[in-house]
XYZ file of C-alpha atoms in Angstrom:
475
model
C 23.501 66.585 -32.473
C 19.768 66.466 -31.697
C 17.420 66.409 -34.642
C 15.186 69.466 -35.071
C 11.502 69.115 -35.938
C 10.330 70.526 -39.209
C 13.782 70.420 -40.841
C 13.703 69.048 -44.340
C 16.380 66.452 -43.757
C 14.803 64.631 -40.835
C 13.184 61.871 -42.861
C 16.264 61.093 -44.948
C 18.571 60.998 -41.917
C 16.218 58.677 -40.025
C 15.937 56.335 -43.011
C 19.716 56.206 -43.315
C 19.987 55.502 -39.624
C 17.489 52.646 -39.895
C 19.334 51.152 -42.872
C 22.501 51.104 -40.776
C 20.711 49.494 -37.830
C 19.122 46.843 -40.023
C 22.560 45.834 -41.243
C 24.023 45.708 -37.748
C 21.129 44.389 -35.661
C 19.143 42.130 -38.014
C 15.748 43.840 -37.580
C 16.259 44.322 -33.846
C 13.747 46.576 -32.127
C 14.934 50.159 -32.156
C 14.181 50.591 -28.494
C 16.275 47.567 -27.601
C 19.379 49.071 -29.185
C 21.947 50.587 -26.873
C 22.245 53.871 -28.714
C 19.622 56.194 -30.112
C 19.785 59.460 -31.973
C 16.444 60.893 -30.890
C 16.474 64.350 -29.450
C 15.764 64.798 -25.806
C 12.659 66.468 -24.553
C 12.569 70.213 -24.862
C 11.494 72.198 -21.830
C 7.855 73.234 -21.829
C 6.040 76.164 -20.362
C 2.933 75.910 -18.222
C 0.637 78.343 -20.068
C -2.949 77.169 -20.413
C -4.979 76.914 -23.611
C -6.703 80.209 -22.842
C -8.257 82.192 -20.054
C -6.681 83.006 -16.710
C -3.602 80.888 -17.198
C -2.325 83.149 -19.952
C -3.066 84.059 -23.546
C 0.391 83.708 -25.070
C 0.975 80.707 -27.272
C 3.281 78.145 -25.666
C 6.766 77.525 -26.970
C 7.047 75.411 -30.104
C 7.375 71.714 -29.418
C 10.342 70.430 -31.379
C 10.937 66.854 -32.468
C 8.022 65.541 -30.431
C 7.668 62.391 -32.512
C 11.308 61.579 -31.758
C 10.335 61.524 -28.092
C 7.497 59.135 -28.883
C 9.837 56.601 -30.519
C 12.555 57.015 -27.883
C 13.734 53.721 -26.418
C 12.644 54.138 -22.797
C 9.272 55.586 -23.776
C 8.576 52.578 -25.995
C 9.654 50.063 -23.378
C 7.319 51.716 -20.878
C 4.467 51.689 -23.416
C 4.971 47.998 -24.149
C 4.937 47.122 -20.443
C 1.716 49.077 -19.979
C -0.051 47.461 -22.927
C 0.985 44.000 -21.729
C -0.178 44.690 -18.175
C -3.526 46.059 -19.376
C -4.079 42.915 -21.456
C -7.403 43.346 -23.245
C -8.944 41.612 -26.238
C -7.735 41.609 -29.832
C -8.716 44.195 -32.419
C -9.883 43.708 -36.008
C -6.668 41.895 -37.003
C -6.978 39.231 -34.279
C -3.494 39.873 -32.864
C -3.262 39.248 -29.121
C -1.166 41.108 -26.571
C 1.070 38.030 -26.232
C 1.886 38.227 -29.962
C 2.805 41.910 -29.907
C 6.525 41.656 -28.918
C 7.303 39.257 -31.756
C 5.396 41.437 -34.205
C 7.364 44.513 -33.138
C 10.654 42.659 -33.465
C 9.858 41.932 -37.091
C 8.105 45.162 -38.107
C 9.275 47.952 -35.797
C 11.743 49.591 -38.253
C 8.924 50.134 -40.733
C 6.472 51.320 -38.071
C 9.074 53.703 -36.665
C 9.680 55.205 -40.093
C 5.954 55.774 -40.671
C 5.668 57.510 -37.309
C 8.667 59.737 -37.980
C 7.371 60.820 -41.382
C 3.765 61.134 -40.161
C 2.296 58.450 -42.428
C 1.367 55.892 -39.777
C -2.048 54.407 -40.619
C -4.061 52.857 -37.783
C -6.607 50.137 -38.424
C -10.341 50.548 -37.703
C -11.483 49.863 -34.160
C -13.664 46.879 -33.354
C -17.087 47.828 -32.027
C -18.070 46.197 -28.747
C -21.098 46.978 -26.611
C -21.161 46.434 -22.862
C -24.230 46.856 -20.647
C -24.488 49.979 -18.506
C -25.325 49.545 -14.813
C -28.447 51.698 -15.195
C -29.605 50.118 -18.454
C -28.707 50.532 -22.097
C -25.338 49.764 -23.647
C -22.026 51.582 -23.807
C -20.245 51.417 -27.146
C -16.514 50.743 -27.031
C -14.005 50.846 -29.856
C -11.242 48.271 -29.375
C -8.059 49.212 -31.296
C -5.605 46.576 -32.442
C -2.808 45.849 -29.990
C -0.335 47.491 -32.373
C -2.415 50.674 -32.357
C -2.798 50.471 -28.571
C 0.989 50.341 -28.302
C 1.409 53.426 -30.496
C -1.379 55.262 -28.660
C 0.236 54.482 -25.308
C 3.605 55.774 -26.524
C 1.907 58.971 -27.729
C -0.079 59.310 -24.510
C 3.023 59.217 -22.307
C 4.563 62.125 -24.191
C 1.398 64.189 -24.690
C 0.277 63.813 -21.090
C 3.420 65.562 -19.874
C 2.501 68.555 -22.034
C -1.196 68.746 -21.255
C -1.599 67.596 -17.671
C 0.012 70.662 -16.014
C -2.443 72.821 -17.957
C -5.562 71.075 -16.688
C -7.683 72.425 -13.849
C -7.019 71.197 -10.323
C -10.739 70.420 -10.139
C -10.413 67.805 -12.916
C -9.618 64.384 -11.466
C -10.362 61.798 -14.143
C -7.584 59.733 -15.745
C -4.767 61.950 -14.558
C -1.519 61.160 -12.732
C -1.758 61.848 -8.988
C -5.538 62.270 -9.186
C -8.286 59.787 -8.378
C -12.011 59.300 -7.985
C -11.526 59.420 -4.214
C -9.935 62.855 -4.563
C -12.937 64.046 -6.571
C -15.362 62.712 -3.941
C -13.385 64.360 -1.132
C -13.466 67.725 -2.915
C -17.230 67.447 -3.425
C -17.658 66.538 0.255
C -15.683 69.616 1.274
C -17.979 71.884 -0.733
C -21.064 70.411 0.934
C -19.452 70.809 4.363
C -18.771 74.487 3.560
C -22.491 75.110 3.121
C -22.931 74.610 -0.621
C -25.891 72.334 -0.070
C -27.291 72.192 -3.607
C -25.641 70.385 -6.482
C -25.968 71.053 -10.199
C -25.451 67.551 -11.549
C -24.607 67.848 -15.263
C -24.831 64.714 -17.392
C -23.401 64.873 -20.916
C -25.324 62.701 -23.326
C -23.135 60.238 -25.249
C -20.133 62.485 -24.698
C -17.461 60.199 -26.147
C -19.540 59.694 -29.301
C -20.136 63.415 -29.930
C -16.773 65.117 -29.534
C -16.239 67.544 -32.418
C -13.019 66.551 -34.200
C -12.221 70.020 -35.538
C -12.566 71.669 -32.140
C -10.521 68.918 -30.505
C -7.688 69.150 -33.015
C -7.646 72.947 -32.703
C -7.157 72.576 -28.954
C -4.387 70.018 -29.458
C -2.644 72.135 -32.128
C -2.523 75.085 -29.736
C -0.023 73.132 -27.631
C 1.457 70.550 -30.012
C 3.307 71.940 -33.035
C 4.800 68.789 -34.482
C 2.721 68.205 -37.652
C 3.545 64.506 -37.636
C 1.937 64.054 -34.219
C -1.118 65.982 -35.357
C -1.428 63.836 -38.490
C -1.223 60.607 -36.500
C -3.771 61.846 -33.960
C -6.144 62.778 -36.780
C -5.611 59.329 -38.307
C -6.637 57.695 -35.015
C -9.744 59.876 -34.734
C -10.890 59.018 -38.259
C -9.698 55.396 -38.488
C -13.257 54.077 -38.743
C -15.104 51.346 -36.878
C -15.774 47.726 -37.795
C -19.356 46.835 -36.889
C -21.417 43.921 -38.196
C -18.718 43.092 -40.724
C -18.640 46.572 -42.274
C -16.185 49.425 -41.736
C -17.938 52.740 -41.153
C -16.443 56.215 -41.139
C -16.151 58.230 -37.927
C -16.741 61.974 -38.279
C -17.142 62.771 -34.579
C -16.355 61.241 -31.200
C -13.375 59.588 -29.524
C -14.262 55.886 -29.178
C -13.728 54.566 -25.665
C -11.310 51.672 -25.496
C -7.977 53.139 -26.538
C -5.298 54.688 -24.280
C -5.655 58.146 -25.875
C -9.409 58.531 -25.374
C -9.325 59.742 -21.719
C -6.673 62.383 -22.443
C -8.549 63.662 -25.487
C -11.762 63.888 -23.468
C -9.974 65.952 -20.814
C -8.623 68.271 -23.508
C -12.163 68.881 -24.762
C -13.687 69.412 -21.322
C -10.847 71.588 -20.080
C -12.672 74.418 -21.833
C -15.662 73.769 -19.574
C -13.380 73.791 -16.528
C -11.950 77.161 -17.562
C -15.427 78.630 -17.947
C -16.515 77.371 -14.534
C -13.354 78.774 -12.969
C -13.864 82.118 -14.725
C -17.325 82.344 -13.190
C -15.985 81.493 -9.733
C -18.007 78.299 -9.258
C -17.223 75.491 -6.820
C -17.110 72.432 -9.018
C -15.504 69.045 -9.433
C -15.205 66.990 -12.592
C -14.230 63.381 -13.214
C -14.160 62.654 -16.970
C -17.672 63.543 -18.180
C -19.199 63.595 -14.654
C -19.398 67.232 -13.579
C -20.971 68.615 -10.389
C -21.270 72.299 -9.476
C -22.079 73.159 -5.845
C -24.148 76.234 -4.949
C -25.922 77.612 -1.861
C -29.531 77.661 -3.094
C -31.860 75.919 -5.495
C -32.486 79.196 -7.314
C -28.764 79.682 -7.910
C -28.538 76.095 -9.102
C -31.266 76.632 -11.687
C -29.436 79.699 -13.021
C -26.164 77.760 -13.268
C -27.862 74.833 -14.995
C -29.374 77.141 -17.621
C -26.236 79.177 -18.312
C -23.741 76.317 -18.276
C -26.115 74.200 -20.353
C -26.139 76.942 -22.989
C -22.333 77.102 -22.915
C -22.021 73.337 -23.374
C -24.421 73.177 -26.307
C -23.452 76.464 -27.955
C -19.686 76.563 -27.446
C -18.617 72.952 -26.955
C -21.175 71.509 -29.398
C -22.127 68.827 -26.897
C -25.515 67.755 -25.564
C -26.758 67.915 -21.971
C -28.914 64.953 -20.994
C -31.848 66.804 -19.447
C -33.471 63.642 -18.095
C -30.395 62.706 -16.046
C -29.199 66.193 -15.111
C -30.732 67.889 -12.087
C -30.491 70.566 -9.418
C -30.938 68.720 -6.118
C -29.695 68.083 -2.611
C -26.399 66.125 -2.607
C -27.878 63.313 -0.493
C -30.378 62.571 -3.273
C -27.724 62.282 -5.997
C -24.799 59.958 -6.538
C -21.308 60.984 -7.580
C -18.799 58.310 -8.587
C -20.703 55.725 -6.560
C -20.963 57.839 -3.398
C -23.472 60.174 -1.821
C -23.308 62.476 1.206
C -25.157 62.319 4.515
C -25.339 65.102 7.063
C -25.082 63.765 10.610
C -24.806 66.028 13.671
C -23.277 68.852 11.646
C -20.871 66.490 9.899
C -20.987 65.556 6.227
C -20.198 61.877 5.694
C -19.314 59.939 2.579
C -21.763 57.097 2.045
C -22.096 54.388 -0.586
C -24.916 55.200 -2.986
C -27.925 52.918 -3.074
C -27.326 52.102 -6.738
C -23.760 51.033 -5.987
C -25.007 48.708 -3.239
C -27.647 47.269 -5.552
C -25.054 46.590 -8.258
C -22.792 44.880 -5.720
C -25.647 42.680 -4.520
C -26.557 41.762 -8.100
C -22.970 40.622 -8.718
C -22.873 38.674 -5.449
C -26.177 36.979 -6.310
C -24.659 35.735 -9.564
C -21.600 34.411 -7.751
C -23.659 32.658 -5.047
C -26.609 31.395 -7.074
C -27.938 28.187 -5.593
C -27.635 26.126 -8.768
C -23.858 26.505 -9.024
C -22.179 23.138 -8.957
C -18.703 24.187 -7.810
C -17.320 23.451 -4.375
C -18.130 25.996 -1.690
C -14.425 26.807 -1.329
C -14.249 27.700 -5.038
C -17.273 29.983 -4.783
C -15.873 31.702 -1.700
C -12.531 32.213 -3.445
C -14.223 33.902 -6.431
C -16.357 35.968 -4.099
C -13.316 37.084 -2.134
C -11.552 38.344 -5.256
C -14.558 40.516 -6.088
C -15.029 41.756 -2.520
C -11.385 42.779 -2.159
C -11.603 44.933 -5.273
C -14.983 46.358 -4.274
C -13.787 47.312 -0.814
C -10.626 48.833 -2.285
C -12.862 51.495 -3.796
C -15.976 51.684 -1.605
C -14.050 51.236 1.629
C -13.502 54.991 1.294
C -16.996 55.472 2.745
C -17.454 56.817 6.275
C -20.456 54.617 7.085
C -19.061 51.274 8.322
C -22.570 50.086 9.187
C -23.245 49.724 5.446
C -20.253 47.391 5.158
C -21.324 45.371 8.199
C -24.834 44.991 6.812
C -23.464 43.811 3.480
C -21.195 41.303 5.258
C -24.216 39.906 7.064
C -26.212 39.714 3.835
C -23.390 37.828 2.086
C -23.161 35.248 4.848
C -26.914 34.715 4.653
C -26.560 34.127 0.902
C -23.911 31.479 1.573
C -26.068 29.796 4.250
C -28.890 29.618 1.712
C -26.523 27.984 -0.748
C -25.389 25.354 1.775
C -28.947 24.723 2.990
C -30.114 24.121 -0.587
C -27.282 21.639 -1.135
C -28.331 19.603 1.881
C -31.504 19.005 -0.151
C -33.902 17.015 2.091
C -35.111 16.972 5.684
C -33.121 13.938 6.817
C -29.849 15.217 5.369
C -30.469 18.655 6.818
C -31.239 17.263 10.272
C -28.115 15.085 10.162
C -25.868 18.020 9.119
C -27.304 20.343 11.753
C -26.801 17.842 14.579
C -23.321 16.969 13.319
C -22.418 20.659 13.527
C -23.496 21.041 17.154
C -27.201 21.958 16.912
C -29.483 20.393 19.557
C -31.568 17.573 18.017
C -34.863 19.201 18.988
C -33.917 22.497 17.353
C -32.422 20.618 14.429
C -35.609 18.622 13.839
C -37.746 21.769 14.056
C -35.547 23.628 11.559
C -35.150 20.697 9.143
C -38.924 20.241 9.009
C -39.732 23.932 8.679
C -41.919 25.070 5.796
C -39.979 28.309 5.547
C -37.696 28.905 2.596
C -33.890 29.151 2.643
C -33.762 32.959 3.014
C -35.836 33.230 6.231
C -33.994 30.221 7.672
C -30.598 31.742 6.878
C -30.873 33.883 10.036
C -32.375 31.157 12.215
C -30.597 30.089 15.435
C -29.929 26.621 14.029
C -28.157 27.778 10.870
C -26.308 30.502 12.749
C -25.006 27.773 15.078
C -24.222 25.244 12.338
C -22.695 27.778 9.943
C -21.260 30.553 12.134
C -19.287 33.542 10.854
C -16.063 31.804 11.837
C -16.880 28.945 9.466
C -16.906 31.261 6.448
C -13.794 33.015 7.703
C -12.046 29.615 7.790
C -12.983 29.197 4.112
C -11.187 32.449 3.337
C -14.216 34.740 2.957
C -13.144 38.382 2.861
C -14.770 40.704 5.379
C -15.785 44.176 4.192
C -16.254 45.906 7.528
C -13.113 47.065 9.335
C -12.185 44.850 12.263
């Protein structure tokens, strides 16, 4: 028979079950056993937290923690943690060491999850530079805690995701940044030619724990899950050798953080929907589209008051603005109006960041073979085009292709070092001696010469293609 949540005998029965499995399976992982006694998932309703989607409380979630420790859920969580890789937490355990650790310790960990006493370790503080300056603080959980968070996420997401707004696209199944950009583009094309660009200041560091847990408890009624979630929120952070308490925020770096952020900001989505606004949100990036600047100023003032007064968050006034969409960036894109069409274009900041990365990969003092540099460059360009290839301005991709080839010609020209070697290489590659002598003796630097007839002849586009260089522009 399936176990029922909140029954007094659940802990004793699970302990007895684990004692039996230890005798039979010699500390074998519970999710590797052929049989399990966890209850199956109970059907859930689709009522929202509040507002238009209904005010009735959803049906009680029974035995939710049993779903978390169910065999297939755990196997899926382990695969995900291993595929995500990532660095070690405060205990130094690597992802490669996790399976062996679980084999030895899973029965104990399972019992602590089922009785709600699981204790996560503090996260390790790491700072990474932001593209526009400053540093973003991450909290890296241990791989054991990442595994437990992933198992929780897979169960909780099924409960929460159907309740989220269709205008929320961040970190959700069947949603993407491209979908968010397309929705924003559609609003602009419909004549909503002003954007209220709302930037939340240090959002992940300022989430109110009490408000968050109240939102979670509205849907999740298994007290063990709530206790474990609270333990993760308040696990503390190791920074400069000292463990500090955390009384607000959801540190970025763990699998649960994106879901928890969506739970918090779903309240903002509901308010925007209640007011009938055209908006799109991706994580903490939120844009509202209106028809006039005056309307935008009203929305900025009223929604700003809602965010600070109701959500207890802070609007970054210096980065928020009411402006034309073509002057703002959203998820790396901007919008151009061309002959009554609205086109997706790559933002200038995104292009500048790409060029900065390419400069580092093609710096002239690198000692590796050209083939090695091109191979590294190709890996980056494939990933970059996978996202920014969604633009509708192929000329930007062609221009970047041309700029990259000029960077590589500069690199080769610098390696040829002196006039005699440069003349010899140019002639060997089919350049007329007169033109080769003129170019080799030129006082111009590598960058101006990179588009000269001689270097274009000696190092044509086909040469870099033969080295495996990836082309951004569609062919």
